[in-house]
mmCIF file of C-alpha atoms and ligand atoms in Angstrom:
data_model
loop_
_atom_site.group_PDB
_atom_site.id
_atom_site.type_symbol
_atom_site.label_atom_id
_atom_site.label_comp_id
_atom_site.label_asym_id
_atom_site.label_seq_id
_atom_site.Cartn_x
_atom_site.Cartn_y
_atom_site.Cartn_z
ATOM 1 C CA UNK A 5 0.000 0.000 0.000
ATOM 2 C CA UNK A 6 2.197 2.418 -1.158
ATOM 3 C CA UNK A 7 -0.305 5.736 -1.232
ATOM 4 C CA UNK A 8 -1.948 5.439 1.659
ATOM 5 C CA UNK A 9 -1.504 5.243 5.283
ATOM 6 C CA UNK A 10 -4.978 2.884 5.770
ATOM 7 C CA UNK A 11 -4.737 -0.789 4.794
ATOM 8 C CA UNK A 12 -7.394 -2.382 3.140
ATOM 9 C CA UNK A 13 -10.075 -4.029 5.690
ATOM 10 C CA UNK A 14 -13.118 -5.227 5.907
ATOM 11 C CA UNK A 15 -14.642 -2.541 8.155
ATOM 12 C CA UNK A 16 -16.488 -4.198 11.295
ATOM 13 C CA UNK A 17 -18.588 -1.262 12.402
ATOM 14 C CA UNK A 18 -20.732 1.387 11.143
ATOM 15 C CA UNK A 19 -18.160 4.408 11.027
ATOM 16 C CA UNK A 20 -15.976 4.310 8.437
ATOM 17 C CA UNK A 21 -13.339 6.981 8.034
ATOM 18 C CA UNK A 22 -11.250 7.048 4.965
ATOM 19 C CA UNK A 23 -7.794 9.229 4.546
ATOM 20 C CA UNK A 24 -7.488 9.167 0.731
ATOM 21 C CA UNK A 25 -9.740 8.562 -2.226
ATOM 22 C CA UNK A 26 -7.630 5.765 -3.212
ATOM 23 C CA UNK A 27 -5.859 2.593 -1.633
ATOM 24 C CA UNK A 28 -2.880 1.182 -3.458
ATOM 25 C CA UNK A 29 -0.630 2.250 -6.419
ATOM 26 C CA UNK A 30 -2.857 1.819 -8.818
ATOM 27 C CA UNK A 31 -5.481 4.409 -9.694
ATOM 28 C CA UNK A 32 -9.414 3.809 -8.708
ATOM 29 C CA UNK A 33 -11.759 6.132 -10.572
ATOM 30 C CA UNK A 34 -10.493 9.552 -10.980
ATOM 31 C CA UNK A 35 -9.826 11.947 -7.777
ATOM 32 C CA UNK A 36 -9.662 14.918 -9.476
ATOM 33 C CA UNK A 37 -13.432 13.793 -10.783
ATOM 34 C CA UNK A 38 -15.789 16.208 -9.058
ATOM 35 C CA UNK A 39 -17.709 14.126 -6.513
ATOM 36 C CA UNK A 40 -15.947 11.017 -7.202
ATOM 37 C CA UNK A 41 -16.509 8.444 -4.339
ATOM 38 C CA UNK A 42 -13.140 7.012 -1.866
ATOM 39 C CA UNK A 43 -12.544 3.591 -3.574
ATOM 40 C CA UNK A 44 -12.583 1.405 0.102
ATOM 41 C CA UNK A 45 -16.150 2.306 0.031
ATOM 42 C CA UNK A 46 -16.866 -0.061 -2.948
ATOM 43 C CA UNK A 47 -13.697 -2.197 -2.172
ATOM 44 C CA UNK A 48 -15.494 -3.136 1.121
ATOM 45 C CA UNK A 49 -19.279 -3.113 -0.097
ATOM 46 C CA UNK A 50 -17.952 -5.785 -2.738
ATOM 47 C CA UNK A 51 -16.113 -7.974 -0.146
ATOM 48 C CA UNK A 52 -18.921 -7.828 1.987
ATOM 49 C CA UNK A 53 -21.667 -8.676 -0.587
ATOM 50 C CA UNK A 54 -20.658 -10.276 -3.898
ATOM 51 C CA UNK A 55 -18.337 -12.865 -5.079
ATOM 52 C CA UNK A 56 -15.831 -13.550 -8.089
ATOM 53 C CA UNK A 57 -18.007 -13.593 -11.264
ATOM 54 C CA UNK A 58 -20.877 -11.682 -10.075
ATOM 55 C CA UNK A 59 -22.080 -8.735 -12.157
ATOM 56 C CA UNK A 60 -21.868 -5.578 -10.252
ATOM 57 C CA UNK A 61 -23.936 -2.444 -11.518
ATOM 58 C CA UNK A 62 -22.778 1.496 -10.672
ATOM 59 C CA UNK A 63 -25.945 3.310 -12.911
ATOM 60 C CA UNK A 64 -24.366 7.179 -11.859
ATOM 61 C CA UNK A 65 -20.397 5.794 -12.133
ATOM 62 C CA UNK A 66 -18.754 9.192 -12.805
ATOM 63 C CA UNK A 67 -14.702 8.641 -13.469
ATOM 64 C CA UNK A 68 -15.648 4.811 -12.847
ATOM 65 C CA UNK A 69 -14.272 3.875 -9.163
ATOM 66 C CA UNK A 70 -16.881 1.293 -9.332
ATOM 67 C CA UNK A 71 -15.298 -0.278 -12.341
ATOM 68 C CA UNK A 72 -11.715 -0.048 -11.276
ATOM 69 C CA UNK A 73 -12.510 -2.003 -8.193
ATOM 70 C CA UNK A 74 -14.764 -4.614 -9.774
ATOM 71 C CA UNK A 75 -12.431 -5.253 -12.192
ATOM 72 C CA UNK A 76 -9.223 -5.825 -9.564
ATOM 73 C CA UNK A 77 -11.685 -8.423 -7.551
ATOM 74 C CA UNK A 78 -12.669 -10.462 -10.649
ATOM 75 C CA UNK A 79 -16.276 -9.377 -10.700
ATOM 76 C CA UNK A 80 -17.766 -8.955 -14.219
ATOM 77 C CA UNK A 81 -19.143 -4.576 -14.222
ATOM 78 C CA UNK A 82 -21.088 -2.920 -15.960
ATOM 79 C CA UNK A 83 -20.983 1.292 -15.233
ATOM 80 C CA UNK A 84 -23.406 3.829 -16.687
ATOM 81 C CA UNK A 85 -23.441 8.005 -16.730
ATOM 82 C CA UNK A 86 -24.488 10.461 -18.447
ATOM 83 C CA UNK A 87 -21.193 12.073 -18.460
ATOM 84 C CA UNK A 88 -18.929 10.167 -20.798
ATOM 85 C CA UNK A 89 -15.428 10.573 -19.372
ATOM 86 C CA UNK A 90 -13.868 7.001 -20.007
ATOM 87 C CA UNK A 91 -14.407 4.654 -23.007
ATOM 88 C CA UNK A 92 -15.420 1.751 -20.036
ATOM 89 C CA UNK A 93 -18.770 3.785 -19.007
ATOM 90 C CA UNK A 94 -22.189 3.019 -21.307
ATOM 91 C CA UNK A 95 -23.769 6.140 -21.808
ATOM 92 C CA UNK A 96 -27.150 5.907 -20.273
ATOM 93 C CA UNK A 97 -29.960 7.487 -17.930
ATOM 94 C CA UNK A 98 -30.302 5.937 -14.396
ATOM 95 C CA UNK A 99 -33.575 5.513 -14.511
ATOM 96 C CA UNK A 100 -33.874 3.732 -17.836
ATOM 97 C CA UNK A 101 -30.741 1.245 -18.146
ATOM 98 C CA UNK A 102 -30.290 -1.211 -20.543
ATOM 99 C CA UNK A 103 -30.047 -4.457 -18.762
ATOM 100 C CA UNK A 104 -32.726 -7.273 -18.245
ATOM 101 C CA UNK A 105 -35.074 -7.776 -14.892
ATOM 102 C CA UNK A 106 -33.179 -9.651 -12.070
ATOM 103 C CA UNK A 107 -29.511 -9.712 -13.933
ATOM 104 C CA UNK A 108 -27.798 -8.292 -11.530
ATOM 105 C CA UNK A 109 -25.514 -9.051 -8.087
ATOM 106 C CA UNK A 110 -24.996 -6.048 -6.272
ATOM 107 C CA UNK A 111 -25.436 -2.510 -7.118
ATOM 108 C CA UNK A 112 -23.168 0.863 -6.144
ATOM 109 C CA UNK A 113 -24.846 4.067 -6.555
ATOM 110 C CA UNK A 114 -22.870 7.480 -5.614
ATOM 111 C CA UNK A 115 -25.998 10.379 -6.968
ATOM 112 C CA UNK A 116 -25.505 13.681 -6.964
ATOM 113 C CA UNK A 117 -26.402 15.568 -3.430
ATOM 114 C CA UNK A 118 -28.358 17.977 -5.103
ATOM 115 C CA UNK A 119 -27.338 20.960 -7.692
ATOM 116 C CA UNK A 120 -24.328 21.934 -6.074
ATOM 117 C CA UNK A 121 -21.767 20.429 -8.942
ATOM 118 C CA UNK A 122 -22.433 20.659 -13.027
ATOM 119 C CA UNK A 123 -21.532 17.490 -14.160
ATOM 120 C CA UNK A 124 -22.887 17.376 -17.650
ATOM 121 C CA UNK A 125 -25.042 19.602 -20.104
ATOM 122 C CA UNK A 126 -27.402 17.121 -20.260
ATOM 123 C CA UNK A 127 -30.798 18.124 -19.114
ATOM 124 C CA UNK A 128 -31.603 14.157 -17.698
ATOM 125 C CA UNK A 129 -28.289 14.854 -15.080
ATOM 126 C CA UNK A 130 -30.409 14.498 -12.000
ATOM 127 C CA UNK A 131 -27.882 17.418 -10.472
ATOM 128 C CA UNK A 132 -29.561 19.994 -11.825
ATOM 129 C CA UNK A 133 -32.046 19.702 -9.746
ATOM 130 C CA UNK A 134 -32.023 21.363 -6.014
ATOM 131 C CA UNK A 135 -32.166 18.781 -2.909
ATOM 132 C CA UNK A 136 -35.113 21.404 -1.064
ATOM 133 C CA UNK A 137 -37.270 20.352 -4.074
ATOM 134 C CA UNK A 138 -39.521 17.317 -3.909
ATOM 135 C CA UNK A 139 -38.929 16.752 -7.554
ATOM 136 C CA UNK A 140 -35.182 15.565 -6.269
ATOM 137 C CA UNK A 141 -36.591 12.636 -4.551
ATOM 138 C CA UNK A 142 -39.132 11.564 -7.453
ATOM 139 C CA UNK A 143 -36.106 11.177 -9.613
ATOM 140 C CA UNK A 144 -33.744 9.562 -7.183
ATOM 141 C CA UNK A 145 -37.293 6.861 -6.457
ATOM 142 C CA UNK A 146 -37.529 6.191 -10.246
ATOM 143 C CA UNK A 147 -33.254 5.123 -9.823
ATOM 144 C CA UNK A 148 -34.568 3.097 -6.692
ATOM 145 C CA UNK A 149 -37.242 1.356 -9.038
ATOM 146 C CA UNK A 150 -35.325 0.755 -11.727
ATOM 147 C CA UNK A 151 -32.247 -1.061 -9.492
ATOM 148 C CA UNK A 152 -34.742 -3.147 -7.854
ATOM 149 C CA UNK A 153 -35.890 -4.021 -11.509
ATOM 150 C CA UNK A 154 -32.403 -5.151 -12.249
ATOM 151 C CA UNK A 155 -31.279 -6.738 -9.013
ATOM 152 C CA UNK A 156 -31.968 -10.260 -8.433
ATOM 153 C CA UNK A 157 -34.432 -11.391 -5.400
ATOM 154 C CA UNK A 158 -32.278 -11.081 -2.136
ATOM 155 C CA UNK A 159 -29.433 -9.270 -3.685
ATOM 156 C CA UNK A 160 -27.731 -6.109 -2.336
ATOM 157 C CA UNK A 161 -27.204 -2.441 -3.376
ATOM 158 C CA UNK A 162 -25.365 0.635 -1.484
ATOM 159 C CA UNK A 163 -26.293 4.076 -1.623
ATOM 160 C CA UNK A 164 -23.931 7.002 -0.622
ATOM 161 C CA UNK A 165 -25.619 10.478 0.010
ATOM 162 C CA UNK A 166 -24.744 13.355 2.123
ATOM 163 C CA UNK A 167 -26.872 16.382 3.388
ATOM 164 C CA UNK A 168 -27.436 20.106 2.543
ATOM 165 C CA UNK A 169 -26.450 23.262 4.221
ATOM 166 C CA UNK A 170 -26.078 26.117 2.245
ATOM 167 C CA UNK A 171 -27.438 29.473 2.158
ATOM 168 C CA UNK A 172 -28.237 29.062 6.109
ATOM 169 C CA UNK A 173 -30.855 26.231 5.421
ATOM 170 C CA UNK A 174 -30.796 22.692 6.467
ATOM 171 C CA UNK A 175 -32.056 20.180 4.176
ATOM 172 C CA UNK A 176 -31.779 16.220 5.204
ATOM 173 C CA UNK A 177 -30.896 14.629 2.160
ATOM 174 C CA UNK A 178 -30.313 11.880 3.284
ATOM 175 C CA UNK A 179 -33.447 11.182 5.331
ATOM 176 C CA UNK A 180 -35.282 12.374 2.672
ATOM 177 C CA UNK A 181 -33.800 9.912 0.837
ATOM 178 C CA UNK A 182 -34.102 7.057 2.651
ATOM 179 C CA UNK A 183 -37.800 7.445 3.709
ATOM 180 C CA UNK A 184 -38.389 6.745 -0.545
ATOM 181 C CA UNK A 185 -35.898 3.404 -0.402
ATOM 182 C CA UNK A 186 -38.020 2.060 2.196
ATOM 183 C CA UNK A 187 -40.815 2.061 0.448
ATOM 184 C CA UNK A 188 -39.422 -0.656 -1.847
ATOM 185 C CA UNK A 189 -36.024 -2.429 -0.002
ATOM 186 C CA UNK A 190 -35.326 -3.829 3.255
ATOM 187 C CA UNK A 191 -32.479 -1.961 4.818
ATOM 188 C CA UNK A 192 -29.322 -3.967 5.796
ATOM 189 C CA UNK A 193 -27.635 -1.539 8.002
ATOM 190 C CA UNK A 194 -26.999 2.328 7.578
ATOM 191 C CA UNK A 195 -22.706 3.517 7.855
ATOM 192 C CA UNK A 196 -21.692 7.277 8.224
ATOM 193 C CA UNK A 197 -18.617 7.576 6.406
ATOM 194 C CA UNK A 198 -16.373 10.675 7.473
ATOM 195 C CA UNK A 199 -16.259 13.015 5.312
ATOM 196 C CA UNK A 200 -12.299 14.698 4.495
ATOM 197 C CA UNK A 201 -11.036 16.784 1.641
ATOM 198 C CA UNK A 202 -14.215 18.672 0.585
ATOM 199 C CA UNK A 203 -13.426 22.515 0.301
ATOM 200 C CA UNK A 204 -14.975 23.731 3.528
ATOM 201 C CA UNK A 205 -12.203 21.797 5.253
ATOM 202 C CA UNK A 206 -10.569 25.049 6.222
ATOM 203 C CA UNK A 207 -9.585 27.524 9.075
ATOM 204 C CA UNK A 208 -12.393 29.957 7.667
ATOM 205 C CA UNK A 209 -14.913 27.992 7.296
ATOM 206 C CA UNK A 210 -14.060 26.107 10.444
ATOM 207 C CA UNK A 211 -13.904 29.756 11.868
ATOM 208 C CA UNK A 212 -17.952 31.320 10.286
ATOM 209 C CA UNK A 213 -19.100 27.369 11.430
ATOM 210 C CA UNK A 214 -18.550 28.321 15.211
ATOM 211 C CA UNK A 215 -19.279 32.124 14.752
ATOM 212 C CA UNK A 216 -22.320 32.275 12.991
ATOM 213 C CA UNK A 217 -23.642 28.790 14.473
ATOM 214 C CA UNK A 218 -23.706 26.153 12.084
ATOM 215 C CA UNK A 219 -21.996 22.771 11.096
ATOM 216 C CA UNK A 220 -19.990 22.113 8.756
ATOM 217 C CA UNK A 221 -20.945 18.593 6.979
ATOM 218 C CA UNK A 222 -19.025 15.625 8.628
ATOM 219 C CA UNK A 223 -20.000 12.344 7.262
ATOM 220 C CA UNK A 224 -22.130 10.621 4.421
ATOM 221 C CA UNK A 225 -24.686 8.502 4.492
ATOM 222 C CA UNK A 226 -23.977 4.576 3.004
ATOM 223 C CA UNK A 227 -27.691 2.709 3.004
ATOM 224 C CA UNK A 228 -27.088 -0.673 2.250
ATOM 225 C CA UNK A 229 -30.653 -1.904 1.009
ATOM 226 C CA UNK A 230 -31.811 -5.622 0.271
ATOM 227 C CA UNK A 231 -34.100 -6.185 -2.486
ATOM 228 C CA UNK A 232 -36.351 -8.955 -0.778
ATOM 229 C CA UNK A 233 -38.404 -11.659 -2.421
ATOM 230 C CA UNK A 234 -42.347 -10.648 -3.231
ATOM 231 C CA UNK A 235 -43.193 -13.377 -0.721
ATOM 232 C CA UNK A 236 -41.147 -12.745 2.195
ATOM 233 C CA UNK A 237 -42.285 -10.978 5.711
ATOM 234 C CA UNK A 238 -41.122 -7.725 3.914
ATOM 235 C CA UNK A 239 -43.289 -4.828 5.908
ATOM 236 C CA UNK A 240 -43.850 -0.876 5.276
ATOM 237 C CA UNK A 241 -42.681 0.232 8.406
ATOM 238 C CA UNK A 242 -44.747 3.638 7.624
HETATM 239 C C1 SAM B 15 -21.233 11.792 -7.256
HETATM 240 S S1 SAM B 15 -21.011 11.540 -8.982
HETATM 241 C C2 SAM B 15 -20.487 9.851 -9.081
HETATM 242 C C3 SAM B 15 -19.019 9.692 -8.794
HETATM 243 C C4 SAM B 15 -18.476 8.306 -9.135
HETATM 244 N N1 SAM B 15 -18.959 7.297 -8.212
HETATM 245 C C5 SAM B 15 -16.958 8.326 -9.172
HETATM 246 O O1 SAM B 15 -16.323 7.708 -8.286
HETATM 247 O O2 SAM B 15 -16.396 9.009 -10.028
HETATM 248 C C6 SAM B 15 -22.681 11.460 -9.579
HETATM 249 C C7 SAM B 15 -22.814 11.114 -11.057
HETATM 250 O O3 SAM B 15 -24.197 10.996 -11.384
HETATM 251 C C8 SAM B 15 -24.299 11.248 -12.782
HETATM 252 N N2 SAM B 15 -25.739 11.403 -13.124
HETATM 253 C C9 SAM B 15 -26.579 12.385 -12.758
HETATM 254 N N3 SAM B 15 -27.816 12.173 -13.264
HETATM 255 C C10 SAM B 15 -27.765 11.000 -13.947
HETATM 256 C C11 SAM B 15 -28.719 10.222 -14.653
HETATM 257 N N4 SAM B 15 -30.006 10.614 -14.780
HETATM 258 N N5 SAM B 15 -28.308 9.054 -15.214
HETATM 259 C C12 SAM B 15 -27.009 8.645 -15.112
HETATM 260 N N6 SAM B 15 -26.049 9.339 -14.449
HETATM 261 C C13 SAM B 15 -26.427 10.504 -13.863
HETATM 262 C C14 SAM B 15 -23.434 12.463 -12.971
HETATM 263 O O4 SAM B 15 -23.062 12.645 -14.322
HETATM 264 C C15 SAM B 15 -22.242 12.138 -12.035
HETATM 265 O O5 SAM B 15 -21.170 11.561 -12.744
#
């Protein structure tokens, strides 16, 4: 592990807290990728929940961390965006991929927060749209649907998302979020992965955070959903 001071391990509790974007000398996705995702994320979601030869879906795969680390554990990949920046990714929406019903073993997702970052010009990039609007969440649902369409019966899926505070307003993403994927999954477990490296990480802002009485974001969300068989004891728990 040449780049990094944190050896790969299968983390055994819910906090996970990441130094660098990447582990090893070889490069995973792209860090200089706006909003690209620390590789150990996937590294461990994949040791955790697939095997060799299983096909593992990223439908929002940006500079393709997703298929870096696939690739490196022997799991066949398949990695969709709208935002073409690697000949590997399929140019496709999220909510409309082509694959068949039940195909797939485990699914990564990394969506945008909300329209904080221009990732594309194209008007289906689901960052265009603002987090405080309800029309966020429809969207991210119809990418919920349309894994759960491609995931086989008791397979896995991991969502990262992280919450809002900008222009003095608090906005829970990530709750908001995860009240839509229990509509349609079982949830596995839910990790809050530190957050490092994003550009408030400095004396000023660290300075107008305890001045003007705010927080500065520390940590993701990671929900790690199940897509359960029609006939199991699956309840609404709302
Ligand atoms: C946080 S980034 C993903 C980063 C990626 N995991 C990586 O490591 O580079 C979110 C991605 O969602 C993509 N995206 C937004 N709306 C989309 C849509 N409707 N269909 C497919 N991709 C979409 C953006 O182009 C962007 O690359």
């Amino acid at each position: 592990m040449k780049n990094n001071s944190k050896k790969l391990v299968i983390e055994s509790t819910t906090l996970w807290d990441f130094p660098t974007q990447n582990y090893g000398d070889k490069p995973h996705g792209d860090n200089k990728y706006n909003g690209v995702t620390p590789a150990f994320i996937i590294w461990n979601l994949l040791q955790r929940y697939t095997s060799e030869g299983d096909l593992v879906v990223d439908p929002m795969c940006g500079s393709g961390t997703t298929y870096d680390v696939a690739i490196e554990l022997n799991r066949r990949v398949k990695c969709f965006d709208l935002n073409i920046v690697r000949k590997e990714v399929i140019k496709a929406d999220a909510r409309q991929l082509p694959l068949e019903n039940n195909s797939v073993d485990f699914v990564f997702i990394d969506s945008p927060y909300s329209n904080n970052i221009k990732y594309s010009d194209d008007k289906r990039c689901i960052g265009k749209i603002s987090c405080e609007k309800k029309e966020f969440y429809d969207e991210l649902e119809k990418v919920a649907l349309e894994i759960k369409r491609i995931l086989k019966g008791n397979k896995y899926f991991g969502w990262l998302i992280g919450d809002q505070w900008i222009k003095k307003k608090f906005t829970p993403t990530g709750f908001l979020l995860y009240n839509r994927l229990i509509k349609h999954f079982q949830t596995v477990d839910i990790i809050c992965v530190t957050r490092h490296n994003q550009t408030s990480n400095t004396n000023v802002w660290h300075y107008r955070a305890r001045k003007f009485n705010f927080f500065l974001r520390g940590f993701k969300y990671l929900f790690i959903m199940k897509k359960v068989n029609a006939n199991s004891d699956f309840q609404q728990l709302f």
